[in-house]
PDB file of C-alpha atoms in Angstrom:
ATOM      1  CA  MET A   1      -3.126  33.445   4.832  1.00  0.00           C
ATOM      2  CA  ILE A   2      -0.595  33.401   2.205  1.00  0.00           C
ATOM      3  CA  ALA A   3       1.978  33.250   4.868  1.00  0.00           C
ATOM      4  CA  ARG A   4       0.440  30.206   6.332  1.00  0.00           C
ATOM      5  CA  LEU A   5       0.697  28.405   2.818  1.00  0.00           C
ATOM      6  CA  LEU A   6       4.343  29.012   2.447  1.00  0.00           C
ATOM      7  CA  PRO A   7       5.567  26.307   4.765  1.00  0.00           C
ATOM      8  CA  ILE A   8       3.176  23.826   2.936  1.00  0.00           C
ATOM      9  CA  ALA A   9       4.583  25.074  -0.497  1.00  0.00           C
ATOM     10  CA  ALA A  10       8.082  24.564   0.616  1.00  0.00           C
ATOM     11  CA  LEU A  11       7.341  20.921   1.646  1.00  0.00           C
ATOM     12  CA  LEU A  12       5.749  20.098  -1.629  1.00  0.00           C
ATOM     13  CA  ALA A  13       8.691  21.613  -3.416  1.00  0.00           C
ATOM     14  CA  ALA A  14      11.053  19.400  -1.463  1.00  0.00           C
ATOM     15  CA  VAL A  15       9.121  16.124  -2.454  1.00  0.00           C
ATOM     16  CA  PRO A  16      10.553  14.574  -5.551  1.00  0.00           C
ATOM     17  CA  ALA A  17       8.363  15.049  -8.540  1.00  0.00           C
ATOM     18  CA  SER A  18       7.660  11.386  -9.001  1.00  0.00           C
ATOM     19  CA  ALA A  19       6.139  11.281  -5.509  1.00  0.00           C
ATOM     20  CA  GLN A  20       4.017  14.467  -5.968  1.00  0.00           C
ATOM     21  CA  ALA A  21       1.946  13.205  -8.963  1.00  0.00           C
ATOM     22  CA  PRO A  22       0.771   9.672  -8.763  1.00  0.00           C
ATOM     23  CA  ALA A  23       1.276   7.818 -11.956  1.00  0.00           C
ATOM     24  CA  ALA A  24      -1.972   6.547 -13.730  1.00  0.00           C
ATOM     25  CA  LEU A  25      -2.108   2.950 -12.422  1.00  0.00           C
ATOM     26  CA  SER A  26      -4.228   0.271 -13.951  1.00  0.00           C
ATOM     27  CA  LEU A  27      -6.904  -1.422 -11.913  1.00  0.00           C
ATOM     28  CA  GLU A  28      -4.699  -4.422 -11.390  1.00  0.00           C
ATOM     29  CA  GLN A  29      -1.817  -2.389 -10.262  1.00  0.00           C
ATOM     30  CA  ARG A  30      -3.759  -0.476  -7.862  1.00  0.00           C
ATOM     31  CA  MET A  31      -5.148  -3.772  -6.701  1.00  0.00           C
ATOM     32  CA  LEU A  32      -1.659  -5.257  -6.039  1.00  0.00           C
ATOM     33  CA  LEU A  33      -0.620  -2.149  -4.207  1.00  0.00           C
ATOM     34  CA  ARG A  34      -3.889  -2.209  -2.041  1.00  0.00           C
ATOM     35  CA  CYS A  35      -3.489  -5.754  -1.177  1.00  0.00           C
ATOM     36  CA  SER A  36       0.223  -5.178  -0.236  1.00  0.00           C
ATOM     37  CA  ALA A  37      -0.609  -2.385   2.027  1.00  0.00           C
ATOM     38  CA  ALA A  38      -3.359  -4.548   3.535  1.00  0.00           C
ATOM     39  CA  PHE A  39      -1.097  -7.336   4.252  1.00  0.00           C
ATOM     40  CA  ALA A  40       1.492  -4.854   5.642  1.00  0.00           C
ATOM     41  CA  LEU A  41      -1.043  -3.571   7.935  1.00  0.00           C
ATOM     42  CA  VAL A  42      -2.221  -6.841   9.270  1.00  0.00           C
ATOM     43  CA  ALA A  43       1.276  -7.946   9.787  1.00  0.00           C
ATOM     44  CA  ASN A  44       1.855  -4.923  11.880  1.00  0.00           C
ATOM     45  CA  ARG A  45      -1.427  -5.430  13.746  1.00  0.00           C
ATOM     46  CA  GLN A  46      -0.792  -9.154  14.288  1.00  0.00           C
ATOM     47  CA  ALA A  47       2.520  -8.309  15.829  1.00  0.00           C
ATOM     48  CA  ALA A  48       0.870  -5.999  18.147  1.00  0.00           C
ATOM     49  CA  GLY A  49      -1.581  -8.653  19.202  1.00  0.00           C
ATOM     50  CA  ASP A  50      -4.626  -7.155  17.584  1.00  0.00           C
ATOM     51  CA  ALA A  51      -7.354  -9.849  17.923  1.00  0.00           C
ATOM     52  CA  GLU A  52      -9.136  -8.956  14.598  1.00  0.00           C
ATOM     53  CA  ALA A  53      -5.744  -9.147  12.606  1.00  0.00           C
ATOM     54  CA  LEU A  54      -4.856 -12.373  14.241  1.00  0.00           C
ATOM     55  CA  GLY A  55      -8.021 -13.803  12.752  1.00  0.00           C
ATOM     56  CA  TYR A  56      -6.701 -13.525   9.264  1.00  0.00           C
ATOM     57  CA  ARG A  57      -4.964 -16.730   8.473  1.00  0.00           C
ATOM     58  CA  VAL A  58      -1.995 -15.423   6.330  1.00  0.00           C
ATOM     59  CA  ALA A  59       1.542 -16.632   6.440  1.00  0.00           C
ATOM     60  CA  ALA A  60       3.865 -13.675   7.197  1.00  0.00           C
ATOM     61  CA  ASP A  61       6.432 -14.917   4.671  1.00  0.00           C
ATOM     62  CA  LYS A  62       3.842 -15.196   2.009  1.00  0.00           C
ATOM     63  CA  ALA A  63       2.420 -11.924   2.580  1.00  0.00           C
ATOM     64  CA  ARG A  64       5.859 -10.427   2.667  1.00  0.00           C
ATOM     65  CA  GLU A  65       6.616 -12.078  -0.750  1.00  0.00           C
ATOM     66  CA  PHE A  66       3.559 -10.959  -2.306  1.00  0.00           C
ATOM     67  CA  PHE A  67       4.264  -7.252  -1.121  1.00  0.00           C
ATOM     68  CA  VAL A  68       7.989  -7.422  -2.483  1.00  0.00           C
ATOM     69  CA  ARG A  69       6.814  -9.008  -5.898  1.00  0.00           C
ATOM     70  CA  SER A  70       3.768  -6.779  -6.421  1.00  0.00           C
ATOM     71  CA  SER A  71       5.732  -3.633  -5.659  1.00  0.00           C
ATOM     72  CA  ALA A  72       8.489  -4.625  -8.010  1.00  0.00           C
ATOM     73  CA  GLN A  73       5.941  -5.396 -10.819  1.00  0.00           C
ATOM     74  CA  VAL A  74       4.178  -2.350 -10.444  1.00  0.00           C
ATOM     75  CA  MET A  75       7.378  -0.310 -10.299  1.00  0.00           C
ATOM     76  CA  ASP A  76       8.526  -1.912 -13.613  1.00  0.00           C
ATOM     77  CA  GLU A  77       5.182  -1.754 -15.325  1.00  0.00           C
ATOM     78  CA  ALA A  78       4.440   1.804 -14.472  1.00  0.00           C
ATOM     79  CA  GLY A  79       7.920   2.970 -14.479  1.00  0.00           C
ATOM     80  CA  LEU A  80       7.943   4.285 -10.697  1.00  0.00           C
ATOM     81  CA  ASP A  81      10.881   4.847  -8.745  1.00  0.00           C
ATOM     82  CA  ARG A  82      11.232   3.828  -5.060  1.00  0.00           C
ATOM     83  CA  PRO A  83       9.926   7.110  -3.663  1.00  0.00           C
ATOM     84  CA  ALA A  84       6.751   6.912  -5.916  1.00  0.00           C
ATOM     85  CA  ILE A  85       5.943   3.348  -5.175  1.00  0.00           C
ATOM     86  CA  ALA A  86       6.472   4.088  -1.365  1.00  0.00           C
ATOM     87  CA  ALA A  87       4.085   7.076  -1.874  1.00  0.00           C
ATOM     88  CA  ALA A  88       1.584   4.932  -3.485  1.00  0.00           C
ATOM     89  CA  LEU A  89       1.642   2.224  -1.032  1.00  0.00           C
ATOM     90  CA  GLN A  90       1.364   4.835   1.753  1.00  0.00           C
ATOM     91  CA  ARG A  91      -1.732   6.454   0.105  1.00  0.00           C
ATOM     92  CA  GLU A  92      -3.308   2.874  -0.148  1.00  0.00           C
ATOM     93  CA  ALA A  93      -2.424   2.120   3.514  1.00  0.00           C
ATOM     94  CA  GLN A  94      -4.001   5.448   4.671  1.00  0.00           C
ATOM     95  CA  ASP A  95      -7.204   4.724   2.819  1.00  0.00           C
ATOM     96  CA  LEU A  96      -7.438   1.300   4.406  1.00  0.00           C
ATOM     97  CA  LEU A  97      -7.396   2.971   7.863  1.00  0.00           C
ATOM     98  CA  ARG A  98     -10.971   4.036   7.217  1.00  0.00           C
ATOM     99  CA  PRO A  99     -13.595   1.989   9.397  1.00  0.00           C
ATOM    100  CA  GLY A 100     -14.287  -1.292   7.822  1.00  0.00           C
ATOM    101  CA  ALA A 101     -12.006  -0.763   4.760  1.00  0.00           C
ATOM    102  CA  LEU A 102      -9.495  -3.376   5.809  1.00  0.00           C
ATOM    103  CA  ALA A 103     -11.857  -5.954   6.611  1.00  0.00           C
ATOM    104  CA  ALA A 104     -13.787  -5.400   3.300  1.00  0.00           C
ATOM    105  CA  ILE A 105     -10.425  -5.772   1.141  1.00  0.00           C
ATOM    106  CA  MET A 106      -8.978  -8.825   2.990  1.00  0.00           C
ATOM    107  CA  PRO A 107     -11.238 -11.528   1.254  1.00  0.00           C
ATOM    108  CA  PRO A 108     -10.303 -10.510  -2.192  1.00  0.00           C
ATOM    109  CA  CYS A 109      -6.538 -10.001  -1.116  1.00  0.00           C
ATOM    110  CA  LEU A 110      -6.383 -13.438   0.542  1.00  0.00           C
ATOM    111  CA  ALA A 111      -7.793 -14.836  -2.796  1.00  0.00           C
ATOM    112  CA  ALA A 112      -5.312 -12.929  -4.707  1.00  0.00           C
ATOM    113  CA  LEU A 113      -2.293 -14.400  -2.530  1.00  0.00           C
ATOM    114  CA  ASN A 114      -3.580 -17.798  -2.864  1.00  0.00           C
ATOM    115  CA  ALA A 115      -3.993 -17.327  -6.773  1.00  0.00           C
ATOM    116  CA  SER A 116      -0.475 -15.874  -7.011  1.00  0.00           C
ATOM    117  CA  GLY A 117       1.148 -19.287  -6.304  1.00  0.00           C
ATOM    118  CA  ILE A 118       3.281 -17.683  -3.551  1.00  0.00           C
TER     119      ILE A 118
END
């Protein structure tokens, strides 16, 4: 049993400390990252021709700018480095892959995008 855990332990040791333990983010910061991940997933699915994703009327350039600005803001406010912000975005994107999660988050994310002035 322990022998099976050794490769996992080695992988965890290889991950930078900042990516291992997520920083305590505020609700606003989590929402910025969650919406950034949602916009990235929608853009990816739109590029693949996914009918549901094509139903979201979001300009790719605006969504991309939201992603960039939000990521930079959270990095600055929370003191995260690039591996840590990438890990946080990956966690949010992974969570949004649950059935119905992306559809549920898109209305508030679209409202946040519109309110951002981008």
